[in-house]
Amino acid sequence: MSIGYLPRKAAWEILLKVNAGIFSDQALEKVLLNYKFKSIDIAFLTELSFGCIRYRKFLDLWIDHTSKFTHTKQPPKLRWLLHIGFYQILKMEKIPHSASISTTVEIAKKTELKGLSGVVNGILRNAIKKLEMSNLPYVSDNHLDRISYLESVPEWLVKEMVHWYGETVASNIAKAFNKKPSIDLRINILKTDLNSCLDSFKLNDIKAEPIENLNNAITFKGKVGSISELPGYKEGNWVIQNRSSQWVVPLLNPQKGEKILDACAAPGIKTTQIAELINDQGEIWAIDRSKKRLKYLEQNLKRLGLNSVKLLSTDSINLINKRPEFLNYFDKILIDAPCSGIGTLSRNPDARWSLNKKKIEELISIQAKLLDANLALLKKSGTLVYSTCTICPNENNLQVKKFIEQNKQISLIYEKQILQSFDSESDGFYAAVIRYK
């Protein structure tokens, strides 16, 4: 068995699970249970597998360019194995081509693809030959086609982004989809502070630095290994939360003693942020349809030492029917709505391939119902914050505009759209602050 064989085989197994309908992060977790990898191997196979998922369309283009059969005619297991080889050759410059080929062929030989190992070898060697001759796959000069193929984004989504923001911005966003996402954290201010956390990481040779324009946020600047083994995690000194997500809850301006509703709470990172900002002194209700995801929130509350949060598994669209006493009950309401997630595609590499216009339309309908239902729960003196992790205007500013037009008694106080960019570590996020007039 060659060095590097097992991590590459594990990466291939992740692709097979994702192709079977399992989310990429869950597939990674399931596959890792079958191996005992060092952190360096986990980092490698994660980059390899997630990179293959992100660049699926681009890698298929190379299959079509180098094989007698197009990617649609390849047996699925062979197609995903070729992606493992192609990604190393085309996107991982530090990996020698010889290692990329030999380990990919070895996977074929030691699995049910052993009869096709010669095919794998021939296609990958052909790709290297074409690379050396600058014989690249044909892509038309049409700018939308080039974004779609080279950045590996579904054509319909490219067209939508160009319609929303123009070609230049859309191209930049598409490149950001394929960036390795930053790992940011939010400090639990009830247990520690910024400098103490930074000192703790420094003592353990972990590179980290504060995030500009955020008071209690840190980002890691290198490989960190297992998150749960980092200093301060088990003590509840911090929680993983992207920087773009961290500015939403402060818009609520939560105060001690207030009654606050997190209407779509799970996995509950923003819920815990609310509790910290009110010094864990108030009444916070975390509502979510998923009991499983609420259990994750419950575990986080325990780890972070927070006691002001009450959990309820139900659909907040129907919350007023289940709890009629909640009519005009809450001082603050956060609707972190289910959305298309286009702002976080770099973190969810498989999402771009399962998303479509019909799903977005369904989500827009759900968002509108959430806004209508939860407004009745807000005190006349209260504040409602609506947020998403998408960049789709129909889910964001246009959704809010329609909501306000239909409810003349409320007004928009503030709104902000963050677009992800290749030059920035931020995800795409939107938030709006709404109050009664």
CSV table of C-alpha atoms in Angstrom, one decimal:
chain,number,residue,atom,x,y,z
A,1,MET,CA,0.0,0.0,0.0
A,2,SER,CA,1.5,3.3,-1.1
A,3,ILE,CA,1.8,6.4,1.2
A,4,GLY,CA,-1.2,8.5,0.7
A,5,TYR,CA,-3.4,5.7,-0.6
A,6,LEU,CA,-5.9,5.6,2.3
A,7,PRO,CA,-6.6,9.4,2.5
A,8,ARG,CA,-7.3,9.4,-1.2
A,9,LYS,CA,-9.5,6.3,-1.0
A,10,ALA,CA,-11.4,8.0,1.9
A,11,ALA,CA,-11.9,11.1,-0.3
A,12,TRP,CA,-13.3,8.9,-3.0
A,13,GLU,CA,-15.7,7.3,-0.5
A,14,ILE,CA,-16.9,10.7,0.5
A,15,LEU,CA,-17.7,11.5,-3.2
A,16,LEU,CA,-19.7,8.2,-3.4
A,17,LYS,CA,-21.8,9.1,-0.3
A,18,VAL,CA,-22.5,12.6,-1.6
A,19,ASN,CA,-23.6,11.2,-4.9
A,20,ALA,CA,-26.0,9.0,-2.9
A,21,GLY,CA,-27.6,12.0,-1.4
A,22,ILE,CA,-25.7,12.5,1.9
A,23,PHE,CA,-24.6,16.1,2.8
A,24,SER,CA,-20.8,16.6,2.4
A,25,ASP,CA,-20.1,17.3,6.0
A,26,GLN,CA,-22.1,14.2,7.1
A,27,ALA,CA,-20.3,12.1,4.5
A,28,LEU,CA,-17.0,13.3,5.8
A,29,GLU,CA,-18.0,12.4,9.4
A,30,LYS,CA,-19.2,8.9,8.4
A,31,VAL,CA,-16.2,8.1,6.4
A,32,LEU,CA,-13.7,9.2,9.1
A,33,LEU,CA,-15.3,6.8,11.5
A,34,ASN,CA,-13.7,3.9,9.5
A,35,TYR,CA,-10.2,5.3,9.7
A,36,LYS,CA,-7.7,6.5,12.2
A,37,PHE,CA,-6.1,9.5,10.4
A,38,LYS,CA,-3.7,12.1,11.7
A,39,SER,CA,-5.0,15.7,11.5
A,40,ILE,CA,-2.7,16.4,8.4
A,41,ASP,CA,-4.4,13.5,6.6
A,42,ILE,CA,-7.9,14.7,7.5
A,43,ALA,CA,-7.0,18.2,6.2
A,44,PHE,CA,-5.7,16.7,2.9
A,45,LEU,CA,-8.7,14.4,2.3
A,46,THR,CA,-11.2,17.2,3.2
A,47,GLU,CA,-9.6,19.5,0.7
A,48,LEU,CA,-9.5,16.8,-1.9
A,49,SER,CA,-13.1,15.6,-1.5
A,50,PHE,CA,-14.7,19.0,-1.0
A,51,GLY,CA,-12.6,20.4,-3.9
A,52,CYS,CA,-13.9,17.6,-6.2
A,53,ILE,CA,-17.5,18.4,-5.1
A,54,ARG,CA,-17.0,22.1,-5.7
A,55,TYR,CA,-15.3,21.7,-9.1
A,56,ARG,CA,-17.6,18.9,-10.4
A,57,LYS,CA,-18.5,20.7,-13.6
A,58,PHE,CA,-14.9,21.7,-14.3
A,59,LEU,CA,-13.7,18.2,-13.7
A,60,ASP,CA,-16.4,16.7,-15.9
A,61,LEU,CA,-15.2,19.1,-18.6
A,62,TRP,CA,-11.7,17.5,-18.4
A,63,ILE,CA,-13.2,14.0,-18.5
A,64,ASP,CA,-14.9,15.0,-21.8
A,65,HIS,CA,-11.6,16.4,-23.0
A,66,THR,CA,-9.5,13.4,-22.3
A,67,SER,CA,-11.7,10.3,-22.5
A,68,LYS,CA,-13.4,8.5,-25.4
A,69,PHE,CA,-16.6,8.6,-23.3
A,70,THR,CA,-18.2,11.8,-21.9
A,71,HIS,CA,-18.7,12.1,-18.2
A,72,THR,CA,-22.4,11.3,-18.6
A,73,LYS,CA,-21.5,7.8,-20.0
A,74,GLN,CA,-18.9,7.0,-17.4
A,75,PRO,CA,-20.0,4.6,-14.6
A,76,PRO,CA,-20.5,6.8,-11.6
A,77,LYS,CA,-17.8,5.2,-9.4
A,78,LEU,CA,-15.3,5.6,-12.2
A,79,ARG,CA,-16.4,9.2,-12.8
A,80,TRP,CA,-15.8,10.2,-9.2
A,81,LEU,CA,-12.5,8.4,-9.1
A,82,LEU,CA,-11.3,10.3,-12.1
A,83,HIS,CA,-12.3,13.5,-10.3
A,84,ILE,CA,-10.0,12.4,-7.5
A,85,GLY,CA,-7.1,12.2,-10.0
A,86,PHE,CA,-8.0,15.2,-12.0
A,87,TYR,CA,-8.4,17.5,-9.0
A,88,GLN,CA,-4.9,16.7,-7.8
A,89,ILE,CA,-3.4,17.3,-11.2
A,90,LEU,CA,-5.3,20.5,-11.9
A,91,LYS,CA,-5.8,22.1,-8.5
A,92,MET,CA,-3.2,20.8,-6.1
A,93,GLU,CA,0.1,22.1,-7.3
A,94,LYS,CA,2.2,20.6,-4.5
A,95,ILE,CA,1.2,17.0,-5.4
A,96,PRO,CA,3.5,15.4,-8.0
A,97,HIS,CA,1.6,14.2,-11.1
A,98,SER,CA,3.1,10.8,-10.6
A,99,ALA,CA,1.7,10.5,-7.1
A,100,SER,CA,-1.7,11.7,-8.3
A,101,ILE,CA,-1.8,9.0,-11.0
A,102,SER,CA,-0.3,6.1,-9.1
A,103,THR,CA,-2.6,6.5,-6.0
A,104,THR,CA,-5.7,6.9,-8.2
A,105,VAL,CA,-4.9,3.8,-10.2
A,106,GLU,CA,-4.1,1.9,-6.9
A,107,ILE,CA,-7.6,2.7,-5.7
A,108,ALA,CA,-9.1,1.3,-8.9
A,109,LYS,CA,-6.9,-1.9,-8.6
A,110,LYS,CA,-7.9,-2.5,-5.0
A,111,THR,CA,-11.7,-2.0,-5.4
A,112,GLU,CA,-14.4,-3.1,-7.7
A,113,LEU,CA,-12.9,-0.9,-10.4
A,114,LYS,CA,-9.9,-3.1,-10.8
A,115,GLY,CA,-10.9,-4.0,-14.4
A,116,LEU,CA,-10.8,-0.3,-15.3
A,117,SER,CA,-7.4,0.6,-13.7
A,118,GLY,CA,-5.9,0.8,-17.2
A,119,VAL,CA,-8.6,3.2,-18.3
A,120,VAL,CA,-7.9,5.4,-15.2
A,121,ASN,CA,-4.2,5.4,-15.9
A,122,GLY,CA,-4.7,6.2,-19.6
A,123,ILE,CA,-7.1,9.1,-19.1
A,124,LEU,CA,-5.0,10.8,-16.4
A,125,ARG,CA,-1.8,10.4,-18.4
A,126,ASN,CA,-3.6,11.9,-21.4
A,127,ALA,CA,-4.6,14.8,-19.2
A,128,ILE,CA,-1.0,15.5,-18.2
A,129,LYS,CA,0.1,15.3,-21.8
A,130,LYS,CA,-2.6,17.8,-22.9
A,131,LEU,CA,-1.6,20.1,-20.0
A,132,GLU,CA,2.0,20.1,-21.1
A,133,MET,CA,0.9,21.0,-24.7
A,134,SER,CA,-1.5,23.7,-23.4
A,135,ASN,CA,-4.3,21.7,-25.0
A,136,LEU,CA,-7.1,22.8,-22.7
A,137,PRO,CA,-10.8,21.9,-22.9
A,138,TYR,CA,-12.8,24.2,-25.2
A,139,VAL,CA,-15.0,26.8,-23.5
A,140,SER,CA,-16.8,29.4,-25.5
A,141,ASP,CA,-16.0,33.1,-25.2
A,142,ASN,CA,-19.4,33.7,-23.8
A,143,HIS,CA,-18.7,35.2,-20.3
A,144,LEU,CA,-21.5,33.3,-18.6
A,145,ASP,CA,-20.2,30.0,-20.0
A,146,ARG,CA,-16.7,30.7,-18.8
A,147,ILE,CA,-17.9,31.5,-15.3
A,148,SER,CA,-20.1,28.4,-15.2
A,149,TYR,CA,-17.4,26.0,-16.4
A,150,LEU,CA,-14.2,27.4,-15.0
A,151,GLU,CA,-15.7,28.2,-11.6
A,152,SER,CA,-18.0,25.2,-11.7
A,153,VAL,CA,-21.3,26.9,-11.0
A,154,PRO,CA,-24.6,25.8,-12.5
A,155,GLU,CA,-25.5,27.8,-15.5
A,156,TRP,CA,-28.9,28.9,-14.1
A,157,LEU,CA,-27.2,30.3,-11.0
A,158,VAL,CA,-24.7,32.2,-13.0
A,159,LYS,CA,-27.4,33.8,-15.0
A,160,GLU,CA,-29.3,34.8,-11.8
A,161,MET,CA,-26.2,36.3,-10.2
A,162,VAL,CA,-25.4,38.3,-13.4
A,163,HIS,CA,-29.0,39.6,-13.4
A,164,TRP,CA,-28.8,40.6,-9.7
A,165,TYR,CA,-25.3,42.2,-9.7
A,166,GLY,CA,-23.8,42.3,-13.2
A,167,GLU,CA,-21.0,40.2,-14.8
A,168,THR,CA,-18.0,41.6,-12.9
A,169,VAL,CA,-19.5,41.1,-9.4
A,170,ALA,CA,-21.0,37.8,-10.3
A,171,SER,CA,-17.7,36.5,-11.5
A,172,ASN,CA,-16.1,37.5,-8.2
A,173,ILE,CA,-18.8,35.8,-6.2
A,174,ALA,CA,-18.4,32.6,-8.2
A,175,LYS,CA,-14.7,32.6,-7.5
A,176,ALA,CA,-15.5,33.0,-3.8
A,177,PHE,CA,-17.7,29.9,-3.9
A,178,ASN,CA,-14.5,27.9,-4.4
A,179,LYS,CA,-12.3,29.5,-1.7
A,180,LYS,CA,-11.3,27.5,1.3
A,181,PRO,CA,-13.5,29.1,4.0
A,182,SER,CA,-12.1,30.8,7.0
A,183,ILE,CA,-12.5,29.3,10.5
A,184,ASP,CA,-13.8,32.1,12.8
A,185,LEU,CA,-14.9,32.0,16.4
A,186,ARG,CA,-16.9,34.1,18.8
A,187,ILE,CA,-15.7,34.5,22.3
A,188,ASN,CA,-18.1,33.7,25.2
A,189,ILE,CA,-17.8,37.0,27.0
A,190,LEU,CA,-19.4,35.5,30.1
A,191,LYS,CA,-16.4,33.2,30.6
A,192,THR,CA,-13.3,34.9,29.1
A,193,ASP,CA,-12.0,37.7,26.9
A,194,LEU,CA,-10.2,38.3,23.6
A,195,ASN,CA,-6.7,38.6,25.0
A,196,SER,CA,-7.0,35.5,27.2
A,197,CYS,CA,-8.1,33.4,24.2
A,198,LEU,CA,-5.4,34.7,22.0
A,199,ASP,CA,-2.8,34.0,24.7
A,200,SER,CA,-4.1,30.5,25.1
A,201,PHE,CA,-3.8,29.8,21.4
A,202,LYS,CA,-0.3,31.3,21.2
A,203,LEU,CA,0.8,29.0,24.1
A,204,ASN,CA,-0.3,26.0,22.0
A,205,ASP,CA,1.4,27.3,18.8
A,206,ILE,CA,-2.0,27.9,17.1
A,207,LYS,CA,-1.9,30.9,14.8
A,208,ALA,CA,-4.9,33.2,15.5
A,209,GLU,CA,-5.7,36.9,15.3
A,210,PRO,CA,-8.6,39.3,16.1
A,211,ILE,CA,-11.1,40.0,13.3
A,212,GLU,CA,-11.4,43.7,12.5
A,213,ASN,CA,-14.7,45.5,13.2
A,214,LEU,CA,-15.9,42.8,15.6
A,215,ASN,CA,-15.3,43.1,19.4
A,216,ASN,CA,-15.1,39.4,20.4
A,217,ALA,CA,-14.1,37.5,17.3
A,218,ILE,CA,-11.0,35.6,16.3
A,219,THR,CA,-9.9,33.8,13.1
A,220,PHE,CA,-7.4,31.0,12.7
A,221,LYS,CA,-4.6,31.6,10.3
A,222,GLY,CA,-3.3,28.1,9.8
A,223,LYS,CA,-4.3,24.4,10.2
A,224,VAL,CA,-5.9,23.8,13.6
A,225,GLY,CA,-6.8,20.1,13.6
A,226,SER,CA,-9.9,18.9,15.5
A,227,ILE,CA,-12.0,21.8,16.7
A,228,SER,CA,-13.2,20.0,19.8
A,229,GLU,CA,-9.5,19.5,20.9
A,230,LEU,CA,-8.6,23.2,20.7
A,231,PRO,CA,-7.9,25.0,24.0
A,232,GLY,CA,-11.0,26.6,25.5
A,233,TYR,CA,-13.5,24.5,23.5
A,234,LYS,CA,-14.5,22.1,26.2
A,235,GLU,CA,-14.5,24.9,28.8
A,236,GLY,CA,-17.1,26.8,26.7
A,237,ASN,CA,-14.8,29.8,26.1
A,238,TRP,CA,-15.8,30.2,22.5
A,239,VAL,CA,-18.0,28.9,19.7
A,240,ILE,CA,-17.4,28.6,15.9
A,241,GLN,CA,-19.3,31.3,14.0
A,242,ASN,CA,-18.4,33.0,10.7
A,243,ARG,CA,-17.7,36.7,11.0
A,244,SER,CA,-20.6,37.7,8.7
A,245,SER,CA,-23.0,35.9,11.0
A,246,GLN,CA,-21.7,37.6,14.1
A,247,TRP,CA,-23.0,41.1,13.3
A,248,VAL,CA,-26.6,40.0,13.0
A,249,VAL,CA,-27.6,39.5,16.6
A,250,PRO,CA,-26.3,42.9,17.8
A,251,LEU,CA,-28.8,44.5,15.5
A,252,LEU,CA,-31.5,43.2,17.9
A,253,ASN,CA,-29.8,45.3,20.7
A,254,PRO,CA,-30.9,42.6,23.3
A,255,GLN,CA,-31.1,43.8,26.9
A,256,LYS,CA,-31.1,42.1,30.3
A,257,GLY,CA,-34.6,41.0,31.4
A,258,GLU,CA,-36.2,41.1,28.0
A,259,LYS,CA,-38.3,38.4,26.4
A,260,ILE,CA,-36.6,37.3,23.2
A,261,LEU,CA,-37.7,34.9,20.5
A,262,ASP,CA,-35.3,33.1,18.1
A,263,ALA,CA,-37.9,31.8,15.7
A,264,CYS,CA,-35.7,29.5,13.6
A,265,ALA,CA,-33.1,28.8,16.2
A,266,ALA,CA,-31.2,25.5,15.4
A,267,PRO,CA,-28.3,24.9,15.4
A,268,GLY,CA,-28.5,27.8,17.8
A,269,ILE,CA,-25.2,29.8,17.4
A,270,LYS,CA,-27.1,33.1,17.3
A,271,THR,CA,-29.3,31.9,20.2
A,272,THR,CA,-26.2,31.6,22.4
A,273,GLN,CA,-25.0,35.0,21.2
A,274,ILE,CA,-28.2,36.5,22.4
A,275,ALA,CA,-27.9,34.9,25.8
A,276,GLU,CA,-24.3,36.1,26.2
A,277,LEU,CA,-25.2,39.7,25.3
A,278,ILE,CA,-28.0,39.8,27.9
A,279,ASN,CA,-25.6,38.4,30.5
A,280,ASP,CA,-27.8,35.2,30.5
A,281,GLN,CA,-30.5,37.3,32.3
A,282,GLY,CA,-33.7,37.2,30.5
A,283,GLU,CA,-36.2,34.9,28.8
A,284,ILE,CA,-35.1,33.5,25.5
A,285,TRP,CA,-37.3,31.0,23.5
A,286,ALA,CA,-35.4,29.0,20.9
A,287,ILE,CA,-37.9,27.5,18.4
A,288,ASP,CA,-37.2,25.0,15.7
A,289,ARG,CA,-39.0,22.2,13.9
A,290,SER,CA,-36.0,19.8,14.2
A,291,LYS,CA,-35.7,18.0,17.6
A,292,LYS,CA,-32.3,16.6,16.5
A,293,ARG,CA,-30.9,20.1,15.8
A,294,LEU,CA,-32.3,21.4,19.0
A,295,LYS,CA,-30.4,18.7,20.8
A,296,TYR,CA,-27.2,20.1,19.3
A,297,LEU,CA,-28.2,23.6,20.6
A,298,GLU,CA,-28.9,22.0,24.1
A,299,GLN,CA,-25.4,20.6,24.1
A,300,ASN,CA,-23.9,24.0,23.2
A,301,LEU,CA,-25.9,25.7,25.9
A,302,LYS,CA,-24.5,23.3,28.5
A,303,ARG,CA,-20.9,23.7,27.2
A,304,LEU,CA,-21.2,27.5,27.2
A,305,GLY,CA,-22.8,27.6,30.6
A,306,LEU,CA,-26.0,29.4,29.5
A,307,ASN,CA,-29.3,28.9,31.3
A,308,SER,CA,-31.7,31.6,30.0
A,309,VAL,CA,-32.8,29.7,26.9
A,310,LYS,CA,-36.0,27.6,26.7
A,311,LEU,CA,-36.3,25.1,23.8
A,312,LEU,CA,-39.5,24.3,22.0
A,313,SER,CA,-39.7,22.0,19.0
A,314,THR,CA,-42.4,23.3,16.7
A,315,ASP,CA,-42.9,25.4,13.5
A,316,SER,CA,-42.9,29.0,14.5
A,317,ILE,CA,-45.3,29.7,11.7
A,318,ASN,CA,-47.9,28.1,13.9
A,319,LEU,CA,-46.5,29.2,17.2
A,320,ILE,CA,-49.4,31.5,18.0
A,321,ASN,CA,-51.8,28.6,17.8
A,322,LYS,CA,-49.7,26.5,20.1
A,323,ARG,CA,-48.9,29.3,22.5
A,324,PRO,CA,-51.6,31.9,22.3
A,325,GLU,CA,-50.2,33.7,25.3
A,326,PHE,CA,-47.3,34.7,23.1
A,327,LEU,CA,-49.5,37.3,21.3
A,328,ASN,CA,-47.5,40.7,21.5
A,329,TYR,CA,-45.3,39.0,24.1
A,330,PHE,CA,-41.7,39.5,22.9
A,331,ASP,CA,-39.5,42.5,23.1
A,332,LYS,CA,-37.2,41.2,20.4
A,333,ILE,CA,-37.6,38.6,17.7
A,334,LEU,CA,-35.0,37.1,15.4
A,335,ILE,CA,-36.0,35.4,12.3
A,336,ASP,CA,-32.9,33.8,10.9
A,337,ALA,CA,-34.9,32.3,8.1
A,338,PRO,CA,-34.4,29.1,6.1
A,339,CYS,CA,-32.9,30.2,2.8
A,340,SER,CA,-31.1,29.1,-0.4
A,341,GLY,CA,-27.7,29.5,1.4
A,342,ILE,CA,-26.1,31.0,-1.7
A,343,GLY,CA,-24.0,33.1,0.6
A,344,THR,CA,-22.4,30.1,2.2
A,345,LEU,CA,-21.7,27.8,-0.8
A,346,SER,CA,-18.0,27.7,0.0
A,347,ARG,CA,-18.8,26.0,3.3
A,348,ASN,CA,-21.4,23.7,1.8
A,349,PRO,CA,-19.8,22.4,-1.5
A,350,ASP,CA,-22.6,20.1,-2.5
A,351,ALA,CA,-25.4,22.7,-2.1
A,352,ARG,CA,-24.8,24.3,-5.5
A,353,TRP,CA,-25.7,21.0,-7.2
A,354,SER,CA,-29.0,20.4,-5.3
A,355,LEU,CA,-30.3,24.0,-5.4
A,356,ASN,CA,-32.7,25.1,-8.1
A,357,LYS,CA,-35.2,27.9,-8.8
A,358,LYS,CA,-38.1,25.9,-7.6
A,359,LYS,CA,-36.6,25.3,-4.2
A,360,ILE,CA,-35.9,29.1,-3.9
A,361,GLU,CA,-39.5,29.9,-4.7
A,362,GLU,CA,-40.6,27.4,-2.0
A,363,LEU,CA,-38.2,29.1,0.5
A,364,ILE,CA,-39.5,32.6,-0.4
A,365,SER,CA,-43.0,31.4,0.4
A,366,ILE,CA,-41.9,30.0,3.8
A,367,GLN,CA,-40.0,33.2,4.6
A,368,ALA,CA,-43.1,35.3,3.9
A,369,LYS,CA,-45.2,33.1,6.2
A,370,LEU,CA,-42.5,33.3,9.0
A,371,LEU,CA,-42.6,37.1,8.8
A,372,ASP,CA,-46.4,37.3,8.9
A,373,ALA,CA,-46.8,34.8,11.7
A,374,ASN,CA,-44.1,36.2,14.0
A,375,LEU,CA,-45.1,39.9,13.7
A,376,ALA,CA,-48.1,39.0,15.8
A,377,LEU,CA,-45.8,37.9,18.6
A,378,LEU,CA,-43.9,41.2,18.8
A,379,LYS,CA,-44.7,43.9,21.3
A,380,LYS,CA,-45.7,47.3,19.8
A,381,SER,CA,-42.4,48.7,21.3
A,382,GLY,CA,-40.4,45.7,20.1
A,383,THR,CA,-37.8,45.1,17.4
A,384,LEU,CA,-37.8,42.3,14.7
A,385,VAL,CA,-34.6,41.3,12.9
A,386,TYR,CA,-34.9,39.3,9.7
A,387,SER,CA,-31.7,37.6,8.4
A,388,THR,CA,-30.5,35.1,5.8
A,389,CYS,CA,-27.2,33.7,4.6
A,390,THR,CA,-28.1,34.3,0.9
A,391,ILE,CA,-27.5,37.0,-1.7
A,392,CYS,CA,-30.8,36.4,-3.6
A,393,PRO,CA,-32.7,39.7,-3.6
A,394,ASN,CA,-36.1,38.0,-3.6
A,395,GLU,CA,-35.2,36.4,-0.3
A,396,ASN,CA,-33.7,39.5,1.2
A,397,ASN,CA,-34.5,43.2,0.5
A,398,LEU,CA,-37.4,42.5,-1.9
A,399,GLN,CA,-38.9,40.1,0.6
A,400,VAL,CA,-38.7,42.7,3.3
A,401,LYS,CA,-40.0,45.4,1.0
A,402,LYS,CA,-43.1,43.3,0.2
A,403,PHE,CA,-43.6,42.6,3.9
A,404,ILE,CA,-43.6,46.2,4.9
A,405,GLU,CA,-45.8,47.2,2.0
A,406,GLN,CA,-48.4,44.7,3.2
A,407,ASN,CA,-48.1,45.9,6.9
A,408,LYS,CA,-48.4,49.7,6.9
A,409,GLN,CA,-48.0,49.8,10.7
A,410,ILE,CA,-44.3,48.8,10.5
A,411,SER,CA,-41.2,50.4,9.0
A,412,LEU,CA,-37.7,49.4,7.9
A,413,ILE,CA,-35.1,50.9,10.2
A,414,TYR,CA,-32.0,49.4,8.7
A,415,GLU,CA,-30.8,46.8,6.2
A,416,LYS,CA,-27.5,45.5,5.0
A,417,GLN,CA,-26.4,43.0,2.3
A,418,ILE,CA,-22.9,41.5,2.5
A,419,LEU,CA,-21.7,39.8,-0.8
A,420,GLN,CA,-19.0,37.3,-0.6
A,421,SER,CA,-15.9,38.1,-2.5
A,422,PHE,CA,-12.7,36.3,-3.5
A,423,ASP,CA,-10.8,39.0,-1.7
A,424,SER,CA,-12.7,38.7,1.5
A,425,GLU,CA,-13.2,36.0,4.2
A,426,SER,CA,-16.9,37.0,4.7
A,427,ASP,CA,-19.8,34.8,3.7
A,428,GLY,CA,-22.8,36.4,2.0
A,429,PHE,CA,-25.4,37.6,4.6
A,430,TYR,CA,-28.4,39.9,4.8
A,431,ALA,CA,-30.2,41.4,7.7
A,432,ALA,CA,-33.0,43.9,8.2
A,433,VAL,CA,-34.3,45.7,11.3
A,434,ILE,CA,-38.0,46.3,11.5
A,435,ARG,CA,-40.1,48.1,14.1
A,436,TYR,CA,-43.6,49.4,14.5
A,437,LYS,CA,-44.1,53.0,13.6
